[in-house]
Amino acid sequence: MSLKEDGPSVAIVGVTGAVGQEFLSVLSDRDFPYRSLKLLASKRSAGKTLTYENRNYTVEELSENSFDDVDIALFSAGGSISKKFGPIAAEKGTIVVDNSSAFRMDEGVPLVIPEVNPEAMEGIKVKSGKGALIANPNCSTIICLMAATPLHRRANVMRMVVSTYQAASGAGAAAMEELELQTREVLEGKEPTCNIFKQQYAFNLFSHNAPVLPNGYNEEEMKLVKETRKIWNNMNVKVTATCIRVPVMRAHAESVNLQFESPLDEDTAREILRNAPGVVVIDDRAANSFPTPLQVSNKDDVAVGRIRQDVSQDGNYGLDIFVCGDQIRKGAALNAVQIAELLL
């Protein structure tokens, strides 16, 4: 991030959380221009000093007056905070990029992955002086669609079946700490501390902790279904998902089965993915080398491998792929900052 007189004024809401901290890291990595920076959090964190790019900043308590003269606000403080303060900020002329689920399915709020559907936020610019809300999709949706979209553009996905293996970071910094604590406790023969997930997480996996809906799907699974349709602007695409929490720190993995309208062979698919922005192919059958969560942790690119024809479908109408991506970076902070870059 670089101090520039003609850059936008930036605020970060929820700066002390896992994604808030990653916002700072990504802004710095990408040399994002800014003329001023405001760090906002709850009353509990207000008054803390954070050092960023050799300058000291005092964390301020988030209030209705926090957005005077703020051009871009990156929000990651949970849905209820976004619902309350997002519209207030937009009303004051701030463009809000929100990482929660608060506005994702609202009509008129763009749901954006810059490599996939940048046109959804066309006309929203800092210089326009108009406030706006832009939603960051769910982390598992972003990671899935980074790989599925280039193939969809070529052969039109009719149906997509996703199984996710989701990291602790999706539930925040406290969940990551609890996974580490539990791992030590179990290895020492102690009873594991279960404050965040209410069950043992270390050396275990379980159905995603999002609430289960009357249709038997949990909220995380339905986010994948609904968000894919909105981002692809296609209400007819059939999507089903099963979301699982696994004892991994910060990168999600997803098994994705695709059914196409037009035939697409695996070699062509591999070539398409090699040329897709933000995607790296790791697909070495001889060495049995494919994407892993550790490989993509703290990395920007989403990795794709296990690219193979689906033998359960006739002809070249189906593919299986395995995708891994850093949940805190591309799944959240990086995607939001890329959206902010499109506003300049």
mmCIF file of C-alpha atoms in Angstrom:
data_model
loop_
_atom_site.group_PDB
_atom_site.id
_atom_site.type_symbol
_atom_site.label_atom_id
_atom_site.label_comp_id
_atom_site.label_asym_id
_atom_site.label_seq_id
_atom_site.Cartn_x
_atom_site.Cartn_y
_atom_site.Cartn_z
ATOM 1 C CA MET A 1 0.000 0.000 0.000
ATOM 2 C CA SER A 2 1.428 3.377 -0.857
ATOM 3 C CA LEU A 3 0.651 6.842 0.444
ATOM 4 C CA LYS A 4 -0.481 8.939 -2.532
ATOM 5 C CA GLU A 5 -2.045 12.402 -2.430
ATOM 6 C CA ASP A 6 -4.518 11.525 -5.183
ATOM 7 C CA GLY A 7 -5.325 8.053 -3.809
ATOM 8 C CA PRO A 8 -8.648 7.189 -2.135
ATOM 9 C CA SER A 9 -9.235 7.421 1.605
ATOM 10 C CA VAL A 10 -9.621 3.868 2.936
ATOM 11 C CA ALA A 11 -11.280 2.465 6.064
ATOM 12 C CA ILE A 12 -11.043 -1.107 7.323
ATOM 13 C CA VAL A 13 -13.927 -2.311 9.484
ATOM 14 C CA GLY A 14 -13.089 -5.283 11.705
ATOM 15 C CA VAL A 15 -9.356 -4.637 11.427
ATOM 16 C CA THR A 16 -8.398 -6.806 14.413
ATOM 17 C CA GLY A 17 -9.989 -9.999 13.018
ATOM 18 C CA ALA A 18 -8.313 -12.628 10.822
ATOM 19 C CA VAL A 19 -9.634 -11.125 7.569
ATOM 20 C CA GLY A 20 -9.124 -7.536 8.777
ATOM 21 C CA GLN A 21 -5.453 -8.265 9.391
ATOM 22 C CA GLU A 22 -5.224 -9.929 5.976
ATOM 23 C CA PHE A 23 -6.762 -6.811 4.357
ATOM 24 C CA LEU A 24 -3.729 -4.853 5.585
ATOM 25 C CA SER A 25 -1.315 -7.490 4.366
ATOM 26 C CA VAL A 26 -2.901 -7.701 0.880
ATOM 27 C CA LEU A 27 -3.145 -3.900 0.497
ATOM 28 C CA SER A 28 0.557 -3.681 1.269
ATOM 29 C CA ASP A 29 1.522 -6.600 -1.013
ATOM 30 C CA ARG A 30 -0.371 -5.081 -3.927
ATOM 31 C CA ASP A 31 0.876 -1.539 -3.331
ATOM 32 C CA PHE A 32 -2.675 -0.206 -3.167
ATOM 33 C CA PRO A 33 -2.649 3.619 -3.308
ATOM 34 C CA TYR A 34 -4.272 5.587 -0.475
ATOM 35 C CA ARG A 35 -4.178 9.108 0.904
ATOM 36 C CA SER A 36 -5.433 8.151 4.376
ATOM 37 C CA LEU A 37 -6.179 4.981 6.319
ATOM 38 C CA LYS A 38 -8.713 4.538 9.108
ATOM 39 C CA LEU A 39 -8.738 1.377 11.241
ATOM 40 C CA LEU A 40 -12.105 0.562 12.794
ATOM 41 C CA ALA A 41 -13.222 -2.145 15.213
ATOM 42 C CA SER A 42 -15.484 -2.782 18.199
ATOM 43 C CA LYS A 43 -15.332 -0.845 21.456
ATOM 44 C CA ARG A 44 -13.297 -3.733 22.900
ATOM 45 C CA SER A 45 -10.438 -3.175 20.420
ATOM 46 C CA ALA A 46 -10.645 0.636 20.253
ATOM 47 C CA GLY A 47 -7.520 2.392 21.482
ATOM 48 C CA LYS A 48 -5.143 -0.387 20.427
ATOM 49 C CA THR A 49 -2.127 0.735 18.418
ATOM 50 C CA LEU A 50 -1.341 -1.066 15.159
ATOM 51 C CA THR A 51 1.876 -0.454 13.240
ATOM 52 C CA TYR A 52 1.394 -0.560 9.516
ATOM 53 C CA GLU A 53 4.030 0.310 6.913
ATOM 54 C CA ASN A 54 6.189 2.007 9.562
ATOM 55 C CA ARG A 55 3.358 4.204 10.829
ATOM 56 C CA ASN A 56 1.395 3.876 14.052
ATOM 57 C CA TYR A 57 -2.404 3.904 13.853
ATOM 58 C CA THR A 58 -4.890 3.964 16.715
ATOM 59 C CA VAL A 59 -7.847 1.625 16.239
ATOM 60 C CA GLU A 60 -11.061 3.659 16.470
ATOM 61 C CA GLU A 61 -14.455 2.470 17.652
ATOM 62 C CA LEU A 62 -16.838 1.980 14.741
ATOM 63 C CA SER A 63 -19.657 4.537 14.792
ATOM 64 C CA GLU A 64 -22.104 6.240 12.444
ATOM 65 C CA ASN A 65 -19.603 9.083 12.031
ATOM 66 C CA SER A 66 -16.724 6.817 10.999
ATOM 67 C CA PHE A 67 -17.319 7.256 7.266
ATOM 68 C CA ASP A 68 -17.126 11.016 6.787
ATOM 69 C CA ASP A 69 -14.704 11.550 3.910
ATOM 70 C CA VAL A 70 -14.043 7.802 3.391
ATOM 71 C CA ASP A 71 -13.967 6.711 -0.271
ATOM 72 C CA ILE A 72 -13.637 2.932 0.152
ATOM 73 C CA ALA A 73 -14.517 0.843 3.220
ATOM 74 C CA LEU A 74 -13.534 -2.816 3.437
ATOM 75 C CA PHE A 75 -15.865 -4.575 5.885
ATOM 76 C CA SER A 76 -15.207 -7.875 7.660
ATOM 77 C CA ALA A 77 -16.889 -7.625 11.031
ATOM 78 C CA GLY A 78 -19.835 -10.019 10.609
ATOM 79 C CA GLY A 79 -23.285 -9.713 9.052
ATOM 80 C CA SER A 80 -25.051 -7.735 11.775
ATOM 81 C CA ILE A 81 -22.373 -5.001 11.796
ATOM 82 C CA SER A 82 -22.465 -4.833 7.977
ATOM 83 C CA LYS A 83 -26.282 -4.618 7.944
ATOM 84 C CA LYS A 84 -26.195 -1.731 10.406
ATOM 85 C CA PHE A 85 -23.197 0.303 9.168
ATOM 86 C CA GLY A 86 -22.924 -0.644 5.457
ATOM 87 C CA PRO A 87 -25.959 1.395 4.337
ATOM 88 C CA ILE A 88 -24.915 4.309 6.592
ATOM 89 C CA ALA A 89 -21.488 4.374 4.905
ATOM 90 C CA ALA A 90 -22.971 4.099 1.397
ATOM 91 C CA GLU A 91 -25.396 6.925 2.213
ATOM 92 C CA LYS A 92 -22.364 9.127 3.015
ATOM 93 C CA GLY A 93 -20.805 8.432 -0.389
ATOM 94 C CA THR A 94 -18.519 5.560 0.648
ATOM 95 C CA ILE A 95 -18.174 2.484 -1.574
ATOM 96 C CA VAL A 96 -18.460 -0.508 0.753
ATOM 97 C CA VAL A 97 -16.881 -3.848 -0.153
ATOM 98 C CA ASP A 98 -18.502 -6.233 2.316
ATOM 99 C CA ASN A 99 -17.124 -9.645 3.203
ATOM 100 C CA SER A 100 -20.205 -10.868 5.112
ATOM 101 C CA SER A 101 -23.335 -12.546 3.755
ATOM 102 C CA ALA A 102 -25.470 -9.469 4.650
ATOM 103 C CA PHE A 103 -26.083 -8.161 1.119
ATOM 104 C CA ARG A 104 -24.973 -10.991 -1.187
ATOM 105 C CA MET A 105 -28.409 -11.978 -2.373
ATOM 106 C CA ASP A 106 -29.883 -8.445 -2.397
ATOM 107 C CA GLU A 107 -31.018 -7.403 -5.836
ATOM 108 C CA GLY A 108 -29.055 -4.365 -6.949
ATOM 109 C CA VAL A 109 -25.985 -5.321 -4.889
ATOM 110 C CA PRO A 110 -23.250 -6.709 -7.168
ATOM 111 C CA LEU A 111 -21.747 -10.040 -6.010
ATOM 112 C CA VAL A 112 -18.291 -9.990 -7.563
ATOM 113 C CA ILE A 113 -15.262 -12.157 -8.281
ATOM 114 C CA PRO A 114 -13.059 -9.844 -10.398
ATOM 115 C CA GLU A 115 -11.769 -12.664 -12.647
ATOM 116 C CA VAL A 116 -15.325 -13.956 -13.172
ATOM 117 C CA ASN A 117 -17.881 -11.123 -13.394
ATOM 118 C CA PRO A 118 -16.280 -7.654 -13.130
ATOM 119 C CA GLU A 119 -19.070 -6.315 -15.367
ATOM 120 C CA ALA A 120 -21.510 -6.685 -12.431
ATOM 121 C CA MET A 121 -19.984 -3.581 -10.795
ATOM 122 C CA GLU A 122 -19.691 -1.529 -13.964
ATOM 123 C CA GLY A 123 -20.151 2.198 -13.396
ATOM 124 C CA ILE A 124 -19.244 2.063 -9.696
ATOM 125 C CA LYS A 125 -16.140 4.228 -9.320
ATOM 126 C CA VAL A 126 -14.528 6.243 -6.506
ATOM 127 C CA LYS A 127 -14.456 9.402 -8.625
ATOM 128 C CA SER A 128 -18.238 9.292 -9.203
ATOM 129 C CA GLY A 129 -18.806 10.516 -5.637
ATOM 130 C CA LYS A 130 -21.698 8.054 -5.241
ATOM 131 C CA GLY A 131 -21.755 5.515 -2.432
ATOM 132 C CA ALA A 132 -22.493 1.841 -3.127
ATOM 133 C CA LEU A 133 -22.549 -1.640 -1.624
ATOM 134 C CA ILE A 134 -20.588 -4.457 -3.279
ATOM 135 C CA ALA A 135 -20.632 -7.971 -1.821
ATOM 136 C CA ASN A 136 -17.699 -10.367 -1.622
ATOM 137 C CA PRO A 137 -18.984 -13.918 -2.257
ATOM 138 C CA ASN A 138 -18.613 -16.738 0.256
ATOM 139 C CA CYS A 139 -15.076 -18.179 0.400
ATOM 140 C CA SER A 140 -16.070 -21.629 -0.889
ATOM 141 C CA THR A 141 -17.990 -20.058 -3.797
ATOM 142 C CA ILE A 142 -15.000 -17.919 -4.819
ATOM 143 C CA ILE A 143 -12.546 -20.828 -4.723
ATOM 144 C CA CYS A 144 -14.929 -23.102 -6.653
ATOM 145 C CA LEU A 145 -15.845 -20.578 -9.358
ATOM 146 C CA MET A 146 -12.250 -19.477 -9.993
ATOM 147 C CA ALA A 147 -11.738 -22.967 -11.445
ATOM 148 C CA ALA A 148 -15.230 -23.773 -12.765
ATOM 149 C CA THR A 149 -15.885 -20.489 -14.626
ATOM 150 C CA PRO A 150 -13.216 -20.793 -17.359
ATOM 151 C CA LEU A 151 -14.613 -24.255 -18.166
ATOM 152 C CA HIS A 152 -18.190 -22.951 -17.974
ATOM 153 C CA ARG A 153 -17.348 -20.242 -20.526
ATOM 154 C CA ARG A 154 -16.139 -22.900 -22.949
ATOM 155 C CA ALA A 155 -18.719 -25.677 -22.541
ATOM 156 C CA ASN A 156 -21.613 -24.291 -20.422
ATOM 157 C CA VAL A 157 -22.019 -26.034 -17.058
ATOM 158 C CA MET A 158 -25.495 -27.581 -16.715
ATOM 159 C CA ARG A 159 -24.936 -29.201 -13.315
ATOM 160 C CA MET A 160 -22.254 -28.898 -10.653
ATOM 161 C CA VAL A 161 -21.744 -31.166 -7.615
ATOM 162 C CA VAL A 162 -19.384 -29.755 -4.968
ATOM 163 C CA SER A 163 -17.954 -31.364 -1.842
ATOM 164 C CA THR A 164 -15.924 -28.998 0.328
ATOM 165 C CA TYR A 165 -13.218 -29.657 2.902
ATOM 166 C CA GLN A 166 -13.158 -26.364 4.792
ATOM 167 C CA ALA A 167 -10.444 -24.940 7.035
ATOM 168 C CA ALA A 168 -10.679 -23.521 10.544
ATOM 169 C CA SER A 169 -10.005 -19.974 9.307
ATOM 170 C CA GLY A 170 -13.507 -19.822 7.804
ATOM 171 C CA ALA A 171 -14.786 -19.624 11.370
ATOM 172 C CA GLY A 172 -12.291 -16.912 12.362
ATOM 173 C CA ALA A 173 -9.082 -16.500 14.313
ATOM 174 C CA ALA A 174 -10.560 -18.036 17.493
ATOM 175 C CA ALA A 175 -11.349 -21.270 15.625
ATOM 176 C CA MET A 176 -7.768 -21.469 14.341
ATOM 177 C CA GLU A 177 -6.479 -21.009 17.888
ATOM 178 C CA GLU A 178 -8.856 -23.677 19.183
ATOM 179 C CA LEU A 179 -7.710 -26.201 16.546
ATOM 180 C CA GLU A 180 -4.102 -25.664 17.610
ATOM 181 C CA LEU A 181 -5.013 -25.905 21.308
ATOM 182 C CA GLN A 182 -7.092 -29.064 20.805
ATOM 183 C CA THR A 183 -4.291 -30.726 18.829
ATOM 184 C CA ARG A 184 -1.886 -30.188 21.743
ATOM 185 C CA GLU A 185 -4.500 -31.340 24.269
ATOM 186 C CA VAL A 186 -5.338 -34.554 22.393
ATOM 187 C CA LEU A 187 -1.641 -35.407 21.926
ATOM 188 C CA GLU A 188 -1.126 -34.878 25.665
ATOM 189 C CA GLY A 189 -4.073 -37.141 26.486
ATOM 190 C CA LYS A 190 -6.197 -34.262 27.816
ATOM 191 C CA GLU A 191 -9.878 -33.520 27.205
ATOM 192 C CA PRO A 192 -10.068 -31.088 24.216
ATOM 193 C CA THR A 193 -11.401 -27.540 24.757
ATOM 194 C CA CYS A 194 -14.553 -27.168 22.620
ATOM 195 C CA ASN A 195 -15.714 -23.539 22.780
ATOM 196 C CA ILE A 196 -16.121 -22.715 19.087
ATOM 197 C CA PHE A 197 -17.402 -25.925 17.518
ATOM 198 C CA LYS A 198 -18.877 -27.761 20.538
ATOM 199 C CA GLN A 199 -17.113 -30.989 19.492
ATOM 200 C CA GLN A 200 -13.594 -32.287 18.960
ATOM 201 C CA TYR A 201 -12.072 -30.767 15.817
ATOM 202 C CA ALA A 202 -8.474 -32.033 16.063
ATOM 203 C CA PHE A 203 -8.040 -35.429 14.319
ATOM 204 C CA ASN A 204 -11.701 -35.284 13.282
ATOM 205 C CA LEU A 205 -13.995 -33.790 10.666
ATOM 206 C CA PHE A 206 -17.680 -32.969 10.709
ATOM 207 C CA SER A 207 -20.534 -31.467 8.740
ATOM 208 C CA HIS A 208 -20.089 -27.689 8.420
ATOM 209 C CA ASN A 209 -21.220 -25.854 11.545
ATOM 210 C CA ALA A 210 -23.641 -23.516 9.686
ATOM 211 C CA PRO A 211 -27.311 -23.914 10.725
ATOM 212 C CA VAL A 212 -29.212 -26.706 8.940
ATOM 213 C CA LEU A 213 -32.275 -25.579 6.968
ATOM 214 C CA PRO A 214 -35.643 -27.375 6.607
ATOM 215 C CA ASN A 215 -34.535 -28.822 3.225
ATOM 216 C CA GLY A 216 -31.650 -30.652 4.948
ATOM 217 C CA TYR A 217 -28.938 -28.442 3.436
ATOM 218 C CA ASN A 218 -26.945 -26.182 5.720
ATOM 219 C CA GLU A 219 -26.596 -22.443 5.066
ATOM 220 C CA GLU A 220 -23.045 -22.825 3.711
ATOM 221 C CA GLU A 221 -24.245 -25.323 1.083
ATOM 222 C CA MET A 222 -27.125 -23.106 -0.006
ATOM 223 C CA LYS A 223 -24.743 -20.137 -0.322
ATOM 224 C CA LEU A 224 -22.813 -22.114 -2.948
ATOM 225 C CA VAL A 225 -26.054 -22.879 -4.792
ATOM 226 C CA LYS A 226 -27.534 -19.365 -4.766
ATOM 227 C CA GLU A 227 -24.313 -17.383 -5.175
ATOM 228 C CA THR A 228 -23.189 -19.442 -8.185
ATOM 229 C CA ARG A 229 -26.487 -18.691 -9.940
ATOM 230 C CA LYS A 230 -26.215 -14.969 -9.204
ATOM 231 C CA ILE A 231 -22.539 -14.652 -10.200
ATOM 232 C CA TRP A 232 -23.036 -16.632 -13.418
ATOM 233 C CA ASN A 233 -26.320 -14.793 -14.016
ATOM 234 C CA ASN A 234 -27.930 -18.160 -14.701
ATOM 235 C CA MET A 235 -30.918 -19.263 -12.642
ATOM 236 C CA ASN A 236 -31.084 -22.607 -14.490
ATOM 237 C CA VAL A 237 -27.693 -24.033 -13.543
ATOM 238 C CA LYS A 238 -28.153 -26.976 -11.164
ATOM 239 C CA VAL A 239 -25.847 -26.910 -8.150
ATOM 240 C CA THR A 240 -25.669 -29.187 -5.126
ATOM 241 C CA ALA A 241 -23.104 -29.097 -2.327
ATOM 242 C CA THR A 242 -21.960 -30.916 0.796
ATOM 243 C CA CYS A 243 -19.763 -28.804 3.085
ATOM 244 C CA ILE A 244 -17.433 -30.405 5.627
ATOM 245 C CA ARG A 245 -15.172 -28.798 8.233
ATOM 246 C CA VAL A 246 -11.702 -30.417 8.290
ATOM 247 C CA PRO A 247 -8.793 -29.857 10.724
ATOM 248 C CA VAL A 248 -6.763 -27.665 8.368
ATOM 249 C CA MET A 249 -5.646 -24.133 9.292
ATOM 250 C CA ARG A 250 -6.422 -21.699 6.470
ATOM 251 C CA ALA A 251 -7.040 -23.173 3.022
ATOM 252 C CA HIS A 252 -10.170 -24.852 1.688
ATOM 253 C CA ALA A 253 -10.201 -27.842 -0.655
ATOM 254 C CA GLU A 254 -13.132 -28.726 -2.931
ATOM 255 C CA SER A 255 -14.005 -31.680 -5.104
ATOM 256 C CA VAL A 256 -16.046 -30.409 -8.064
ATOM 257 C CA ASN A 257 -17.950 -32.539 -10.586
ATOM 258 C CA LEU A 258 -19.109 -30.709 -13.713
ATOM 259 C CA GLN A 259 -21.663 -31.696 -16.342
ATOM 260 C CA PHE A 260 -21.523 -29.708 -19.595
ATOM 261 C CA GLU A 261 -23.878 -28.836 -22.424
ATOM 262 C CA SER A 262 -21.046 -29.150 -24.991
ATOM 263 C CA PRO A 263 -18.300 -31.791 -24.905
ATOM 264 C CA LEU A 264 -15.012 -30.808 -23.250
ATOM 265 C CA ASP A 265 -12.052 -33.201 -23.055
ATOM 266 C CA GLU A 266 -9.617 -33.176 -20.142
ATOM 267 C CA ASP A 267 -6.604 -31.975 -22.190
ATOM 268 C CA THR A 268 -8.511 -28.928 -23.441
ATOM 269 C CA ALA A 269 -9.769 -28.291 -19.895
ATOM 270 C CA ARG A 270 -6.208 -28.457 -18.541
ATOM 271 C CA GLU A 271 -5.064 -25.944 -21.166
ATOM 272 C CA ILE A 272 -7.982 -23.585 -20.404
ATOM 273 C CA LEU A 273 -7.151 -23.699 -16.680
ATOM 274 C CA ARG A 274 -3.424 -23.117 -17.304
ATOM 275 C CA ASN A 275 -4.344 -19.884 -19.063
ATOM 276 C CA ALA A 276 -6.976 -18.753 -16.539
ATOM 277 C CA PRO A 277 -6.049 -15.700 -14.416
ATOM 278 C CA GLY A 278 -5.540 -16.441 -10.721
ATOM 279 C CA VAL A 279 -5.374 -20.198 -11.326
ATOM 280 C CA VAL A 280 -2.364 -22.534 -11.187
ATOM 281 C CA VAL A 281 -2.535 -26.155 -12.386
ATOM 282 C CA ILE A 282 -0.865 -28.839 -10.223
ATOM 283 C CA ASP A 283 -1.731 -32.080 -11.987
ATOM 284 C CA ASP A 284 1.090 -34.627 -12.139
ATOM 285 C CA ARG A 285 -0.365 -38.133 -12.241
ATOM 286 C CA ALA A 286 3.009 -39.916 -12.486
ATOM 287 C CA ALA A 287 4.225 -38.293 -9.263
ATOM 288 C CA ASN A 288 0.733 -38.401 -7.681
ATOM 289 C CA SER A 289 1.154 -34.669 -7.099
ATOM 290 C CA PHE A 290 -2.000 -32.574 -6.822
ATOM 291 C CA PRO A 291 -3.116 -29.439 -4.917
ATOM 292 C CA THR A 292 -3.019 -29.468 -1.112
ATOM 293 C CA PRO A 293 -4.199 -26.849 1.383
ATOM 294 C CA LEU A 294 -0.638 -26.365 2.655
ATOM 295 C CA GLN A 295 0.642 -25.602 -0.863
ATOM 296 C CA VAL A 296 -1.820 -22.739 -1.332
ATOM 297 C CA SER A 297 -1.704 -21.300 2.214
ATOM 298 C CA ASN A 298 -0.700 -17.616 2.135
ATOM 299 C CA LYS A 299 -0.785 -17.722 -1.680
ATOM 300 C CA ASP A 300 -2.999 -15.684 -4.034
ATOM 301 C CA ASP A 301 -3.661 -18.286 -6.741
ATOM 302 C CA VAL A 302 -6.250 -21.049 -6.585
ATOM 303 C CA ALA A 303 -4.705 -24.446 -7.460
ATOM 304 C CA VAL A 304 -6.492 -27.044 -9.604
ATOM 305 C CA GLY A 305 -5.639 -30.692 -10.209
ATOM 306 C CA ARG A 306 -7.109 -34.223 -10.556
ATOM 307 C CA ILE A 307 -8.481 -32.997 -13.911
ATOM 308 C CA ARG A 308 -10.141 -36.045 -15.422
ATOM 309 C CA GLN A 309 -13.043 -37.176 -17.554
ATOM 310 C CA ASP A 310 -16.056 -38.278 -15.493
ATOM 311 C CA VAL A 311 -16.420 -41.991 -16.394
ATOM 312 C CA SER A 312 -20.051 -42.011 -15.189
ATOM 313 C CA GLN A 313 -21.065 -39.733 -18.093
ATOM 314 C CA ASP A 314 -21.135 -40.716 -21.763
ATOM 315 C CA GLY A 315 -18.891 -38.801 -24.153
ATOM 316 C CA ASN A 316 -16.839 -35.834 -22.956
ATOM 317 C CA TYR A 317 -19.745 -34.187 -21.164
ATOM 318 C CA GLY A 318 -18.366 -34.444 -17.629
ATOM 319 C CA LEU A 319 -15.202 -33.578 -15.701
ATOM 320 C CA ASP A 320 -13.947 -33.983 -12.150
ATOM 321 C CA ILE A 321 -11.530 -31.433 -10.690
ATOM 322 C CA PHE A 322 -9.986 -30.830 -7.259
ATOM 323 C CA VAL A 323 -9.472 -27.230 -6.170
ATOM 324 C CA CYS A 324 -7.573 -25.651 -3.243
ATOM 325 C CA GLY A 325 -7.451 -21.994 -2.255
ATOM 326 C CA ASP A 326 -6.425 -19.861 0.712
ATOM 327 C CA GLN A 327 -9.655 -19.022 2.528
ATOM 328 C CA ILE A 328 -8.374 -15.795 4.099
ATOM 329 C CA ARG A 329 -6.715 -14.451 0.934
ATOM 330 C CA LYS A 330 -8.593 -15.274 -2.299
ATOM 331 C CA GLY A 331 -11.546 -16.531 -0.258
ATOM 332 C CA ALA A 332 -11.893 -13.143 1.449
ATOM 333 C CA ALA A 333 -9.311 -10.324 1.701
ATOM 334 C CA LEU A 334 -7.614 -10.593 -1.706
ATOM 335 C CA ASN A 335 -10.940 -10.753 -3.553
ATOM 336 C CA ALA A 336 -12.158 -7.641 -1.691
ATOM 337 C CA VAL A 337 -8.977 -5.699 -2.466
ATOM 338 C CA GLN A 338 -9.171 -6.720 -6.149
ATOM 339 C CA ILE A 339 -12.719 -5.314 -6.155
ATOM 340 C CA ALA A 340 -11.345 -2.097 -4.597
ATOM 341 C CA GLU A 341 -8.731 -1.904 -7.374
ATOM 342 C CA LEU A 342 -11.520 -1.966 -9.964
ATOM 343 C CA LEU A 343 -13.023 1.112 -8.269
ATOM 344 C CA LEU A 344 -9.994 3.310 -8.950
#
